[in-house]
Amino acid sequence: MNMDIVLGLQWGDEGKGKFIDLISEDYDITARFNGGSNAGHSIERNGKKITLKMIPSGIFMKEVQNVIGTGTVLDPVSFKKEILNVKQFDETLQPEKNLIISKKAHFVLPTYKLLDVFMEESPAYTTIGTTKNGIAQAYSNKILRQNVRIGDMYSPDFKERVERILERDYQFLTDAGMELPSLESICEEFFDAVEFLKQFDCTETELFLNKALKNKQTVLAEGSQAALLDIDHGTYPYVTSSSTTASGACSGLGISPKKIGEIFGIAKAYCTRVGNGIFPTELFDELGDEIRIKGNEFGSNTGRPRRTGWLDLPALRYAVMINGVTQLVLTKADVLSGLKSVAVCTHYEWADGTIETNAGTLPENAQPIFKWLAGWEADFSVIKDASALPDALKDFLSFLETELEIPVGYLSTGPGREQILKMK
Ligand code: IMP
């Protein structure tokens, strides 16, 4: 049996949560392989909305087993809040029964979030526009081999090791003049959340997942953030600190690339971005504002307004290529409904020629070249059959299929859980 993967192909917020929620009921296991509480997967159930940060989307299906894999970083304080929130959302759920955590995932310590705030505000550092969840600090301490892992919480010297790191960071931040909560209160909240975490099965998730695949169980790897925010392949330095791509799913979960099946790539019909960084097709006019309002483009994690712009095919081609995407899932085309025409950036032109595939290294003077396509006036949110879609939208989808050389497998027709069409 193979593992399928769902990934965002732009700068995040493509609507992964909704799609994963839809298909996860077809899988035995859903697994998170990267990132931490910086993610925000919005899910609608029974008319109520909830945003998941760290917990895989299969948590709402009691028969689905959920895995927080080795490539992730876990903040126990935020995790505890999220679990309590999930239980409040649906009192019948018992996440401690269908969620397991890798012993080798890394902790996000409380001072890491404070360091994120410090670095964002200090002129000595590049301002990235992070979610201030301490993600980069956790991954950098991991690479430095100075961090603590989930499995370490059972060691007798765990408290001592954590306190040493917290004291070190606390001293640094105090010396830098940052106003801080007391170290005692930080420690108390953290160790209390670690006790809460101990009710979950923290185990060798690689063994669990590989055994499951051998026993013909189906696994869905759930990406967070997105391809253009990948630490290696994204628009560095304005990226997150983890591997967000299909190969990140393999390393983050300990699954061989030979065992990958379908790779679903999610993209919006336009682009958005939160935080700083290059965004060549960005709209600065009223239309950009209109798309932001109509598409509710405000960060589900931080509430920040998202920057908006036209679809960027050179960036999308790159994301499709490095991930080996097998099916495109197009979201939010409904937000563009009513526009007489819509633009798509097909390539870039600059002094030395044209750029068809943007590998995140676009020269500064490269100009986006747009193709204008007819817009779709009609509201198609109630359509249940792909053949009944407006002709202009069908043309838009075929144009994307030709340009990207992959089929559009699904089309989201509105924000609701049921508003998604299987195209093929
Ligand atoms: P960090 O992951 O919090 O370190 O933030 C690094 C960059 O990734 C910032 O530009 C964030 O806005 C962006 N980012 C992180 N997580 C998400 C996400 O889930 N959706 C969209 N952008 C994100």
PDB file of C-alpha atoms in Angstrom, residues 7 116 139 186 203 322 386:
ATOM      1  CA  LEU A   7       0.530  19.735  -0.068  1.00  0.00           C
ATOM      2  CA  ASP A 116      10.828  34.953  17.673  1.00  0.00           C
ATOM      3  CA  TYR A 139      14.433  23.813  14.217  1.00  0.00           C
ATOM      4  CA  ILE A 186       7.020  30.151  32.130  1.00  0.00           C
ATOM      5  CA  THR A 203       6.157   6.226  20.253  1.00  0.00           C
ATOM      6  CA  ILE A 322       9.637  19.593  -7.238  1.00  0.00           C
ATOM      7  CA  ALA A 386     -18.684  19.471 -13.283  1.00  0.00           C
TER       8      ALA A 386
END
